[in-house]
Tab-separated table of C-alpha atoms and ligand atoms in Angstrom:
chain	number	residue	atom	x	y	z
A	1	MET	CA	-0.544	7.531	15.961
A	2	GLY	CA	-2.559	7.360	12.790
A	3	ILE	CA	-2.345	4.984	9.861
A	4	ARG	CA	-1.784	5.986	6.267
A	5	VAL	CA	-1.705	3.508	3.411
A	6	SER	CA	0.496	4.810	0.610
A	7	LYS	CA	0.145	3.349	-2.871
A	8	PHE	CA	2.841	4.214	-5.407
A	9	GLY	CA	2.076	3.881	-9.117
A	10	GLY	CA	4.324	2.589	-11.891
A	11	SER	CA	6.130	5.844	-12.612
A	12	SER	CA	6.836	6.312	-8.877
A	13	VAL	CA	8.747	3.007	-8.735
A	14	ALA	CA	10.178	3.100	-12.251
A	15	ASP	CA	13.855	3.352	-11.268
A	16	ALA	CA	16.244	3.872	-8.362
A	17	GLY	CA	15.852	7.656	-8.447
A	18	GLN	CA	12.085	7.373	-8.100
A	19	LEU	CA	12.422	4.794	-5.315
A	20	ARG	CA	14.607	7.207	-3.363
A	21	LYS	CA	11.775	9.737	-3.569
A	22	VAL	CA	9.410	7.039	-2.309
A	23	ARG	CA	11.638	6.366	0.683
A	24	ALA	CA	11.887	10.067	1.506
A	25	ILE	CA	8.095	10.344	1.410
A	26	ILE	CA	7.615	7.287	3.626
A	27	GLU	CA	10.219	8.444	6.113
A	28	ALA	CA	8.721	11.932	6.300
A	29	ASP	CA	5.661	10.653	8.197
A	30	THR	CA	5.618	7.768	10.651
A	31	ASP	CA	1.914	7.269	9.951
A	32	ARG	CA	2.861	5.928	6.499
A	33	ARG	CA	3.004	2.362	7.754
A	34	PHE	CA	1.714	0.316	4.842
A	35	VAL	CA	3.094	0.735	1.339
A	36	VAL	CA	1.537	-0.706	-1.830
A	37	PRO	CA	3.765	-0.582	-4.919
A	38	SER	CA	2.919	-1.128	-8.589
A	39	ALA	CA	5.304	-2.753	-11.031
A	40	PRO	CA	7.905	-0.391	-12.517
A	41	GLY	CA	6.301	1.776	-15.200
A	42	ARG	CA	7.772	3.898	-17.976
A	43	ARG	CA	10.884	5.993	-17.290
A	44	THR	CA	10.500	7.895	-20.561
A	45	PRO	CA	7.539	8.150	-22.948
A	46	ASP	CA	8.889	5.403	-25.221
A	47	ASP	CA	9.959	3.054	-22.423
A	48	HIS	CA	8.214	-0.256	-21.597
A	49	LYS	CA	6.030	-0.919	-18.587
A	50	VAL	CA	7.227	-4.074	-16.816
A	51	THR	CA	3.633	-5.371	-16.780
A	52	ASP	CA	3.413	-5.068	-20.585
A	53	LEU	CA	6.732	-6.906	-20.946
A	54	LEU	CA	5.505	-9.698	-18.695
A	55	TYR	CA	2.271	-10.161	-20.657
A	56	ARG	CA	4.323	-10.348	-23.840
A	57	THR	CA	6.701	-12.867	-22.271
A	58	GLN	CA	3.807	-15.107	-21.288
A	59	ALA	CA	2.283	-14.818	-24.767
A	60	ALA	CA	5.631	-15.860	-26.268
A	61	ALA	CA	5.766	-18.907	-23.992
A	62	ALA	CA	2.176	-19.820	-24.850
A	63	GLY	CA	3.033	-19.517	-28.567
A	64	GLY	CA	5.965	-21.890	-28.173
A	65	GLU	CA	8.537	-19.144	-28.724
A	66	SER	CA	11.668	-18.550	-26.701
A	67	ILE	CA	11.033	-16.183	-23.798
A	68	GLY	CA	14.698	-15.296	-23.340
A	69	PRO	CA	14.904	-11.874	-25.012
A	70	LEU	CA	11.703	-10.520	-23.477
A	71	PHE	CA	12.345	-11.880	-20.020
A	72	ASP	CA	15.866	-10.453	-20.124
A	73	LEU	CA	14.356	-6.966	-20.416
A	74	VAL	CA	12.401	-7.580	-17.220
A	75	ALA	CA	15.380	-9.082	-15.399
A	76	GLU	CA	17.678	-6.245	-16.488
A	77	ARG	CA	15.162	-3.687	-15.321
A	78	PHE	CA	15.003	-5.105	-11.801
A	79	GLY	CA	18.714	-5.890	-11.775
A	80	LYS	CA	19.538	-2.265	-12.517
A	81	ILE	CA	17.227	-0.982	-9.776
A	82	VAL	CA	18.847	-3.294	-7.191
A	83	ALA	CA	22.356	-2.344	-8.332
A	84	ASP	CA	21.642	1.406	-8.487
A	85	LEU	CA	20.157	1.344	-5.001
A	86	GLY	CA	23.251	-0.548	-3.788
A	87	LEU	CA	21.020	-3.007	-1.992
A	88	GLY	CA	23.532	-5.842	-1.875
A	89	PHE	CA	20.773	-8.386	-2.076
A	90	ASP	CA	20.548	-11.124	-4.655
A	91	LEU	CA	17.355	-10.969	-6.704
A	92	GLU	CA	18.633	-13.658	-9.091
A	93	PRO	CA	16.979	-16.669	-7.422
A	94	ALA	CA	13.575	-14.958	-7.461
A	95	LEU	CA	14.024	-13.919	-11.102
A	96	ALA	CA	15.136	-17.414	-12.113
A	97	ASP	CA	12.095	-18.928	-10.431
A	98	VAL	CA	9.756	-16.546	-12.270
A	99	HIS	CA	11.551	-17.254	-15.554
A	100	ASP	CA	11.186	-21.012	-15.174
A	101	ARG	CA	7.542	-20.843	-14.248
A	102	ILE	CA	6.706	-18.692	-17.279
A	103	ARG	CA	8.716	-21.012	-19.522
A	104	ASP	CA	6.847	-23.995	-18.057
A	105	GLY	CA	3.403	-22.578	-18.840
A	106	ALA	CA	2.432	-20.182	-16.027
A	107	SER	CA	-0.820	-18.287	-16.575
A	108	ALA	CA	-0.987	-14.703	-17.847
A	109	ASP	CA	-2.290	-13.569	-14.436
A	110	TYR	CA	0.546	-15.242	-12.538
A	111	THR	CA	3.104	-13.830	-14.939
A	112	ALA	CA	1.754	-10.265	-14.835
A	113	SER	CA	1.542	-10.343	-11.035
A	114	ARG	CA	5.291	-10.927	-10.763
A	115	GLY	CA	5.917	-7.296	-11.736
A	116	GLU	CA	4.282	-6.153	-8.509
A	117	TYR	CA	5.712	-9.061	-6.510
A	118	LEU	CA	9.316	-8.323	-7.500
A	119	SER	CA	8.746	-4.595	-7.088
A	120	GLY	CA	7.456	-5.273	-3.566
A	121	LEU	CA	10.408	-7.508	-2.787
A	122	VAL	CA	12.867	-4.783	-3.771
A	123	LEU	CA	10.972	-2.071	-1.927
A	124	SER	CA	10.718	-4.162	1.246
A	125	LYS	CA	14.520	-4.510	1.276
A	126	PHE	CA	15.004	-0.825	0.497
A	127	LEU	CA	12.585	0.359	3.188
A	128	ASP	CA	13.527	-2.459	5.552
A	129	ARG	CA	9.896	-3.411	6.094
A	130	PRO	CA	8.300	-6.870	5.899
A	131	LEU	CA	6.887	-8.041	2.579
A	132	VAL	CA	3.305	-9.253	2.979
A	133	ASP	CA	2.143	-11.182	-0.062
A	134	PRO	CA	-1.453	-10.257	-1.024
A	135	ALA	CA	-1.873	-13.847	-2.241
A	136	THR	CA	-2.528	-14.713	1.396
A	137	MET	CA	-5.229	-12.071	1.808
A	138	ILE	CA	-6.937	-10.869	-1.370
A	139	ARG	CA	-9.522	-13.421	-2.483
A	140	PHE	CA	-11.606	-14.103	-5.572
A	141	ASP	CA	-14.385	-16.650	-6.160
A	142	PRO	CA	-13.921	-19.471	-8.731
A	143	ASP	CA	-15.351	-17.183	-11.460
A	144	GLY	CA	-12.784	-14.523	-10.699
A	145	ASN	CA	-15.124	-12.125	-8.857
A	146	PHE	CA	-13.459	-10.232	-6.046
A	147	LEU	CA	-14.703	-11.238	-2.556
A	148	PRO	CA	-14.701	-8.052	-0.462
A	149	GLU	CA	-15.834	-9.390	2.892
A	150	GLU	CA	-13.531	-12.435	3.035
A	151	THR	CA	-10.687	-10.240	1.869
A	152	GLN	CA	-11.259	-7.538	4.454
A	153	ALA	CA	-11.322	-10.121	7.231
A	154	ALA	CA	-8.092	-11.682	5.949
A	155	VAL	CA	-6.335	-8.321	5.545
A	156	ASN	CA	-7.398	-7.295	8.995
A	157	ALA	CA	-6.256	-10.562	10.563
A	158	ARG	CA	-2.899	-10.533	8.760
A	159	LEU	CA	-1.966	-6.852	8.896
A	160	GLY	CA	-3.686	-5.959	12.156
A	161	THR	CA	-0.683	-7.297	14.057
A	162	GLU	CA	1.967	-5.656	11.848
A	163	ASP	CA	3.415	-2.224	12.539
A	164	SER	CA	4.308	-1.762	8.927
A	165	GLY	CA	4.601	-3.634	5.663
A	166	VAL	CA	5.014	-3.627	1.907
A	167	ILE	CA	2.087	-5.217	0.081
A	168	PRO	CA	2.482	-5.690	-3.701
A	169	GLY	CA	-0.497	-4.364	-5.676
A	170	PHE	CA	-2.648	-5.832	-8.453
A	171	TYR	CA	-3.314	-9.449	-7.411
A	172	GLY	CA	-4.776	-12.013	-5.049
A	173	THR	CA	-5.775	-15.664	-5.302
A	174	LEU	CA	-8.579	-17.892	-6.539
A	175	PRO	CA	-9.913	-20.611	-4.207
A	176	ASP	CA	-7.526	-23.157	-5.771
A	177	GLY	CA	-4.571	-20.987	-4.769
A	178	SER	CA	-3.710	-19.793	-8.263
A	179	ILE	CA	-2.968	-16.122	-8.819
A	180	LYS	CA	-5.659	-13.784	-10.126
A	181	THR	CA	-5.062	-10.137	-11.042
A	182	PHE	CA	-7.445	-7.212	-11.092
A	183	SER	CA	-7.906	-5.409	-14.412
A	184	ARG	CA	-5.150	-3.063	-15.595
A	185	GLY	CA	-4.324	-0.290	-13.172
A	186	GLY	CA	-5.575	-2.532	-10.362
A	187	SER	CA	-2.883	-1.692	-7.800
A	188	ASP	CA	-5.133	1.251	-6.942
A	189	ILE	CA	-7.713	-1.315	-5.818
A	190	THR	CA	-5.187	-3.165	-3.657
A	191	GLY	CA	-4.280	0.097	-1.947
A	192	ALA	CA	-7.939	0.798	-1.188
A	193	ILE	CA	-8.466	-2.744	0.133
A	194	VAL	CA	-5.459	-2.488	2.427
A	195	ALA	CA	-6.615	0.939	3.614
A	196	ARG	CA	-10.009	-0.448	4.569
A	197	GLY	CA	-8.544	-3.632	6.064
A	198	VAL	CA	-6.188	-1.815	8.427
A	199	GLY	CA	-8.710	0.939	9.199
A	200	ALA	CA	-6.497	3.659	7.729
A	201	ASP	CA	-7.147	7.332	8.377
A	202	VAL	CA	-6.127	8.185	4.828
A	203	TYR	CA	-5.497	6.308	1.585
A	204	GLU	CA	-2.678	8.078	-0.259
A	205	ASN	CA	-2.394	7.430	-3.979
A	206	TRP	CA	0.993	8.676	-5.194
A	207	THR	CA	1.340	9.181	-8.930
A	208	ASP	CA	2.966	11.455	-11.512
A	209	VAL	CA	0.467	14.332	-11.501
A	210	SER	CA	-0.369	16.729	-8.676
A	211	GLY	CA	-3.848	15.378	-8.114
A	212	LEU	CA	-6.898	14.800	-10.223
A	213	LEU	CA	-7.031	17.464	-12.869
A	214	MET	CA	-10.221	18.900	-14.314
A	215	THR	CA	-9.506	16.936	-17.428
A	216	ASP	CA	-6.902	14.722	-19.055
A	217	PRO	CA	-3.595	16.624	-19.283
A	218	ARG	CA	-2.825	14.798	-22.516
A	219	ILE	CA	-5.817	16.562	-24.136
A	220	VAL	CA	-5.820	19.966	-22.461
A	221	ASP	CA	-2.596	21.741	-21.592
A	222	SER	CA	-2.183	22.163	-17.800
A	223	PRO	CA	-5.798	21.810	-16.659
A	224	ARG	CA	-6.730	23.087	-13.220
A	225	THR	CA	-6.348	20.733	-10.288
A	226	ILE	CA	-9.526	19.615	-8.532
A	227	GLU	CA	-8.864	20.356	-4.886
A	228	GLU	CA	-11.700	18.306	-3.470
A	229	LEU	CA	-14.435	16.040	-4.786
A	230	THR	CA	-16.814	13.339	-3.600
A	231	TYR	CA	-16.454	9.577	-4.081
A	232	ARG	CA	-19.429	9.645	-6.433
A	233	GLU	CA	-17.923	12.305	-8.648
A	234	LEU	CA	-14.653	10.431	-8.694
A	235	ARG	CA	-16.430	7.217	-9.637
A	236	GLU	CA	-18.084	8.967	-12.598
A	237	LEU	CA	-14.865	10.619	-13.747
A	238	ALA	CA	-12.709	7.522	-13.264
A	239	TYR	CA	-15.187	5.250	-15.022
A	240	MET	CA	-15.556	7.663	-17.904
A	241	GLY	CA	-11.817	7.930	-18.495
A	242	ALA	CA	-9.913	9.823	-15.796
A	243	THR	CA	-7.561	6.895	-15.429
A	244	VAL	CA	-5.536	8.424	-12.647
A	245	LEU	CA	-7.430	6.201	-10.189
A	246	HIS	CA	-9.047	2.849	-11.073
A	247	ASP	CA	-12.799	3.340	-10.761
A	248	GLU	CA	-13.196	0.176	-8.670
A	249	ALA	CA	-10.737	1.494	-6.088
A	250	ILE	CA	-13.428	3.761	-4.731
A	251	PHE	CA	-15.718	1.153	-3.179
A	252	PRO	CA	-13.612	-0.149	-0.253
A	253	VAL	CA	-12.656	3.317	0.935
A	254	ARG	CA	-16.091	4.805	0.385
A	255	GLU	CA	-17.674	2.108	2.495
A	256	ALA	CA	-15.339	2.877	5.353
A	257	GLY	CA	-15.422	6.649	4.776
A	258	ILE	CA	-11.639	6.785	4.370
A	259	PRO	CA	-10.526	9.926	2.504
A	260	VAL	CA	-8.307	9.451	-0.565
A	261	HIS	CA	-5.446	11.828	-1.336
A	262	ILE	CA	-4.037	11.865	-4.835
A	263	LEU	CA	-0.473	13.122	-4.588
A	264	ASN	CA	2.583	13.617	-6.775
A	265	THR	CA	5.755	11.640	-6.004
A	266	ASN	CA	7.724	14.200	-8.027
A	267	ASP	CA	6.254	17.143	-6.108
A	268	PRO	CA	5.325	15.825	-2.665
A	269	GLU	CA	4.660	19.259	-1.211
A	270	SER	CA	1.818	20.104	-3.583
A	271	ALA	CA	-1.618	19.740	-2.020
A	272	GLY	CA	-3.023	17.282	-4.569
A	273	THR	CA	-6.651	16.214	-4.523
A	274	ARG	CA	-8.744	15.120	-1.582
A	275	ILE	CA	-11.685	12.776	-2.077
A	276	THR	CA	-14.310	12.474	0.626
A	277	ARG	CA	-17.956	11.718	1.095
A	278	GLY	CA	-18.683	15.453	1.036
A	279	GLY	CA	-21.425	17.285	2.884
A	280	LEU	CA	-24.818	15.762	2.191
A	281	ASP	CA	-26.562	19.082	1.832
A	282	GLN	CA	-24.131	20.862	-0.421
A	283	ALA	CA	-25.884	23.689	-2.153
A	284	PRO	CA	-25.886	23.530	-5.937
A	285	THR	CA	-23.312	25.940	-7.180
A	286	GLY	CA	-23.517	25.627	-10.936
A	287	ARG	CA	-19.890	24.582	-11.036
A	288	ILE	CA	-18.572	21.533	-12.728
A	289	THR	CA	-15.938	19.320	-11.176
A	290	GLY	CA	-14.346	17.659	-14.161
A	291	ILE	CA	-14.592	16.293	-17.683
A	292	ALA	CA	-13.631	12.771	-18.763
A	293	GLY	CA	-14.300	10.635	-21.780
A	294	ARG	CA	-13.415	7.639	-23.863
A	295	ARG	CA	-13.436	6.702	-27.505
A	296	ASP	CA	-14.671	3.604	-29.301
A	297	PHE	CA	-18.279	2.998	-28.422
A	298	THR	CA	-20.955	1.565	-30.701
A	299	ILE	CA	-24.481	2.907	-30.369
A	300	LEU	CA	-27.500	0.863	-31.474
A	301	ALA	CA	-30.382	3.260	-32.072
A	302	LEU	CA	-33.846	1.681	-32.206
A	303	GLU	CA	-36.998	3.464	-33.289
A	304	LYS	CA	-40.521	2.086	-33.230
A	305	THR	CA	-43.865	3.834	-33.439
A	306	LEU	CA	-45.701	3.600	-30.117
A	307	MET	CA	-42.674	2.050	-28.399
A	308	ASN	CA	-43.809	3.877	-25.292
A	309	ALA	CA	-47.020	1.840	-25.188
A	310	GLU	CA	-45.431	-1.509	-25.974
A	311	VAL	CA	-45.027	-3.480	-22.771
A	312	GLY	CA	-41.821	-5.498	-22.600
A	313	PHE	CA	-39.868	-3.838	-25.433
A	314	GLY	CA	-36.964	-2.849	-23.218
A	315	ARG	CA	-36.937	-6.189	-21.477
A	316	ARG	CA	-36.718	-8.102	-24.760
A	317	LEU	CA	-33.848	-5.907	-25.919
A	318	LEU	CA	-31.926	-6.339	-22.685
A	319	ALA	CA	-32.616	-10.079	-22.727
A	320	VAL	CA	-30.860	-10.329	-26.104
A	321	LEU	CA	-27.843	-8.483	-24.695
A	322	GLU	CA	-27.852	-10.696	-21.630
A	323	LYS	CA	-27.997	-13.841	-23.722
A	324	HIS	CA	-24.882	-12.678	-25.581
A	325	GLY	CA	-23.142	-11.849	-22.282
A	326	ILE	CA	-22.932	-8.169	-23.232
A	327	SER	CA	-22.987	-5.445	-20.590
A	328	TRP	CA	-24.242	-2.039	-21.670
A	329	GLU	CA	-22.942	1.395	-20.729
A	330	HIS	CA	-25.948	3.713	-21.175
A	331	ILE	CA	-29.513	3.501	-22.422
A	332	PRO	CA	-30.802	6.937	-23.349
A	333	SER	CA	-34.427	6.827	-24.461
A	334	GLY	CA	-37.209	8.947	-25.932
A	335	ILE	CA	-40.905	8.308	-26.547
A	336	ASP	CA	-40.455	6.098	-29.591
A	337	THR	CA	-36.687	5.709	-29.484
A	338	LEU	CA	-34.226	3.791	-27.413
A	339	SER	CA	-30.470	3.637	-27.832
A	340	VAL	CA	-27.998	1.261	-26.291
A	341	VAL	CA	-24.399	2.344	-25.893
A	342	LEU	CA	-21.916	-0.530	-25.960
A	343	LYS	CA	-18.142	-0.666	-25.794
A	344	HIS	CA	-16.754	-1.381	-29.241
A	345	ASP	CA	-14.481	-4.207	-28.115
A	346	VAL	CA	-17.420	-5.916	-26.405
A	347	VAL	CA	-19.464	-6.188	-29.631
A	348	ALA	CA	-16.587	-6.604	-32.086
A	349	GLY	CA	-17.000	-9.761	-34.146
A	350	ARG	CA	-20.555	-10.478	-33.049
A	351	LEU	CA	-22.464	-7.409	-34.116
A	352	ASP	CA	-24.254	-9.114	-37.015
A	353	ALA	CA	-25.575	-11.918	-34.832
A	354	LEU	CA	-26.660	-9.391	-32.216
A	355	LEU	CA	-28.493	-7.186	-34.722
A	356	ALA	CA	-30.297	-10.132	-36.288
A	357	GLU	CA	-31.551	-11.225	-32.929
A	358	ILE	CA	-32.631	-7.743	-31.853
A	359	GLN	CA	-34.505	-7.432	-35.155
A	360	LYS	CA	-36.279	-10.719	-34.497
A	361	GLU	CA	-37.097	-10.152	-30.822
A	362	CYS	CA	-37.976	-6.441	-30.883
A	363	ASN	CA	-39.013	-5.829	-34.482
A	364	PRO	CA	-38.103	-2.115	-34.494
A	365	ASP	CA	-39.086	0.148	-37.423
A	366	THR	CA	-35.445	1.142	-37.740
A	367	LEU	CA	-32.269	-0.154	-36.185
A	368	VAL	CA	-29.272	2.057	-36.877
A	369	VAL	CA	-25.710	1.229	-35.857
A	370	GLN	CA	-23.402	4.141	-35.067
A	371	PRO	CA	-19.856	2.810	-34.635
A	372	GLY	CA	-16.821	4.921	-33.774
A	373	MET	CA	-18.478	7.077	-31.132
A	374	ALA	CA	-16.816	8.805	-28.206
A	375	LEU	CA	-18.559	9.627	-24.932
A	376	ILE	CA	-17.651	12.656	-22.869
A	377	ALA	CA	-19.012	13.182	-19.364
A	378	THR	CA	-19.179	16.554	-17.685
A	379	VAL	CA	-19.422	15.804	-13.981
A	380	GLY	CA	-20.187	17.862	-10.909
A	381	ARG	CA	-22.287	17.744	-7.768
A	382	GLY	CA	-22.907	21.449	-8.247
A	383	MET	CA	-24.607	20.877	-11.603
A	384	SER	CA	-27.919	19.540	-10.399
A	385	HIS	CA	-30.918	21.814	-10.740
A	386	VAL	CA	-28.815	24.496	-12.391
A	387	PRO	CA	-30.223	24.973	-15.895
A	388	GLY	CA	-27.434	27.312	-16.940
A	389	THR	CA	-24.917	24.462	-16.859
A	390	ALA	CA	-26.555	22.556	-19.693
A	391	ALA	CA	-27.075	25.746	-21.691
A	392	ARG	CA	-23.415	26.675	-21.353
A	393	LEU	CA	-22.311	23.171	-22.328
A	394	PHE	CA	-24.510	22.807	-25.394
A	395	GLY	CA	-23.993	26.436	-26.432
A	396	ALA	CA	-20.226	25.998	-26.450
A	397	LEU	CA	-20.445	22.788	-28.484
A	398	ALA	CA	-22.819	24.438	-30.972
A	399	ASP	CA	-20.503	27.448	-31.338
A	400	ALA	CA	-17.632	25.073	-32.040
A	401	GLY	CA	-19.717	23.335	-34.711
A	402	ILE	CA	-19.502	19.964	-32.975
A	403	ASN	CA	-22.226	17.553	-33.961
A	404	ILE	CA	-23.730	15.940	-30.857
A	405	ARG	CA	-25.042	12.482	-31.717
A	406	MET	CA	-26.352	11.490	-28.306
A	407	ILE	CA	-27.169	13.095	-24.959
A	408	ASP	CA	-27.638	11.288	-21.672
A	409	GLN	CA	-28.138	12.920	-18.331
A	410	GLY	CA	-27.705	10.447	-15.505
A	411	SER	CA	-30.639	10.330	-13.108
A	412	SER	CA	-28.261	11.384	-10.349
A	413	GLU	CA	-27.984	14.741	-12.141
A	414	LEU	CA	-24.308	14.442	-11.403
A	415	ASN	CA	-23.346	14.378	-15.038
A	416	ILE	CA	-24.249	15.138	-18.608
A	417	ILE	CA	-22.869	12.747	-21.202
A	418	VAL	CA	-22.575	13.660	-24.871
A	419	GLY	CA	-21.791	11.247	-27.677
A	420	VAL	CA	-19.760	12.542	-30.637
A	421	GLU	CA	-17.751	10.992	-33.485
A	422	ASN	CA	-14.370	9.591	-32.379
A	423	ASP	CA	-12.674	12.255	-34.518
A	424	ASP	CA	-14.362	15.032	-32.526
A	425	PHE	CA	-13.331	13.584	-29.151
A	426	GLU	CA	-10.404	15.807	-28.250
A	427	ARG	CA	-12.030	18.965	-29.605
A	428	THR	CA	-15.154	18.265	-27.573
A	429	VAL	CA	-13.174	17.868	-24.348
A	430	GLN	CA	-11.207	21.051	-25.104
A	431	THR	CA	-14.381	22.995	-25.916
A	432	ILE	CA	-16.183	21.953	-22.730
A	433	TYR	CA	-13.085	22.686	-20.666
A	434	ALA	CA	-12.770	26.153	-22.177
A	435	ALA	CA	-16.450	26.836	-21.446
A	436	PHE	CA	-16.073	25.946	-17.765
A	437	GLU	CA	-12.434	26.754	-17.103
A	438	LYS	CA	-13.201	29.851	-15.083
A	439	ASN	CA	-15.834	27.851	-13.222
A	440	ASP	CA	-17.737	30.870	-11.978
B	501	LIG	P1	0.127	5.377	-11.894
B	501	LIG	O1	1.118	4.599	-12.696
B	501	LIG	O2	0.752	6.240	-10.861
B	501	LIG	O3	-0.982	4.519	-11.372
B	501	LIG	P2	-1.508	6.299	-14.094
B	501	LIG	O4	-0.752	6.394	-15.368
B	501	LIG	O5	-2.397	5.128	-13.881
B	501	LIG	O6	-0.482	6.455	-12.895
B	501	LIG	O7	-2.387	7.616	-13.880
B	501	LIG	C1	-1.786	8.910	-13.969
B	501	LIG	C2	-2.022	9.495	-15.347
B	501	LIG	O8	-3.425	9.639	-15.581
B	501	LIG	C3	-1.488	10.868	-15.533
B	501	LIG	O9	-0.112	10.864	-15.867
B	501	LIG	C4	-2.356	11.427	-16.657
B	501	LIG	O10	-1.697	11.311	-17.901
B	501	LIG	C5	-3.588	10.537	-16.678
B	501	LIG	N1	-4.850	11.251	-16.521
B	501	LIG	C6	-5.968	11.091	-17.279
B	501	LIG	N2	-6.955	11.877	-16.875
B	501	LIG	C7	-6.488	12.586	-15.808
B	501	LIG	C8	-7.039	13.580	-14.947
B	501	LIG	N3	-8.292	14.017	-15.089
B	501	LIG	N4	-6.266	14.059	-13.965
B	501	LIG	C9	-5.004	13.628	-13.801
B	501	LIG	N5	-4.420	12.698	-14.587
B	501	LIG	C10	-5.145	12.178	-15.586
B	502	LIG	N1	1.031	-3.014	-13.077
B	502	LIG	C1	-0.387	-3.133	-13.384
B	502	LIG	C2	-0.714	-2.434	-14.686
B	502	LIG	O1	0.177	-1.967	-15.367
B	502	LIG	C3	-1.245	-2.623	-12.257
B	502	LIG	C4	-1.015	-1.184	-11.872
B	502	LIG	O2	-0.008	-0.566	-12.223
B	502	LIG	O3	-1.865	-0.651	-11.169
B	502	LIG	O4	-1.840	-2.404	-15.084
B	503	LIG	MG1	-2.700	3.758	-12.326
């Protein structure tokens, strides 16, 4: 008998109807022993995610406001699921406990984690499987950094003796026992951790699309599904904006070589996407795998005559960023030019101080700030050493009259990143997709 870990995202556990699909999927294969649910997500496009409601409830409590109306939305949501499933189990005591803790000053992380906790509680009753709280297994250091080795040992020790279980996603604990969540979308990480900890044969990630698509379906109508890709390609696409899987979910499964399947709860028969290490000696094919991007970057472009000969220029620049606690995304460079790409929200409110210090430490001839930039990555293991790929990409963008403000080709040759104005973001993605859609 094999072991599959099946993670179900917010839309897959959004209401009783979705949970019935989850049960049918779990019951269809006895290997599906460990189940990791998210908190209930949106049922319709204008619905609330339970996690968003919980963050708002905590903010109300912290602001001294009454939490009643917001918490009621959460309680009603779970109450309806329990009633519609006819579970005959009383969730009220658990809800009342969560309510009181939020009212009495619980942290944002604790509060948000209750979405997954309550979701897990309901699912464990519905599937008749034990609830295993990740608070006892998933560990962070005092600074909130995830501790992979300690966690894997704890997961293995706790779940190794269980035949099956429901493990809520998204959170673990700090050394003092308080709850700590991953970043948004982090139930994907929990699923990967559980998969590694129990030595799963497959990590199944069930969502609302039939696999990873070549690009974001909200930008391009019905993009092709990617049948298979490598962990590295997925990491690039996920980090750059293909939010279907949290980019940090890749590490635990990659280390253990556990394949990931991205599957659709609403269409369980469709093949979905399979993510593996891939053959090491795959021949370059000239094909691309996918396109992903994000808006809202700020680029600092520095120019200085003879920068190439100036020892320590880059170090001084990076030291300024480090001093301000700023992490950078990309650093494309030329002979006398160097640009730093930063996330807008990371520099917001402290750009002036940063620029003044860069001016002082690096003394560039020019220092230009380009706010409102979007980055789009075209990713594919088949791209390396194939000159035609870049020509096709840049030719298509030129034909569409899109002004490319920055180009960065990762040293892995796995991707080409272009920077354009935020306003050109969607058109750039659509243009690149159209250029490679046939992928021949
Ligand atoms: P879940 O709640 O199941 O974790 P998410 O909302 O986190 O689901 O991720 C699924 C969504 O990701 C899809 O509904 C889709 O809108 C979006 N998405 C963005 N880029 C892609 C892509 N390249 N392929 C598939 N889905 C994508
Ligand atoms: N519920 C959390 C969120 O909305 C985690 C997740 O769904 O993966 O971000
Ligand atoms: Mg998600």
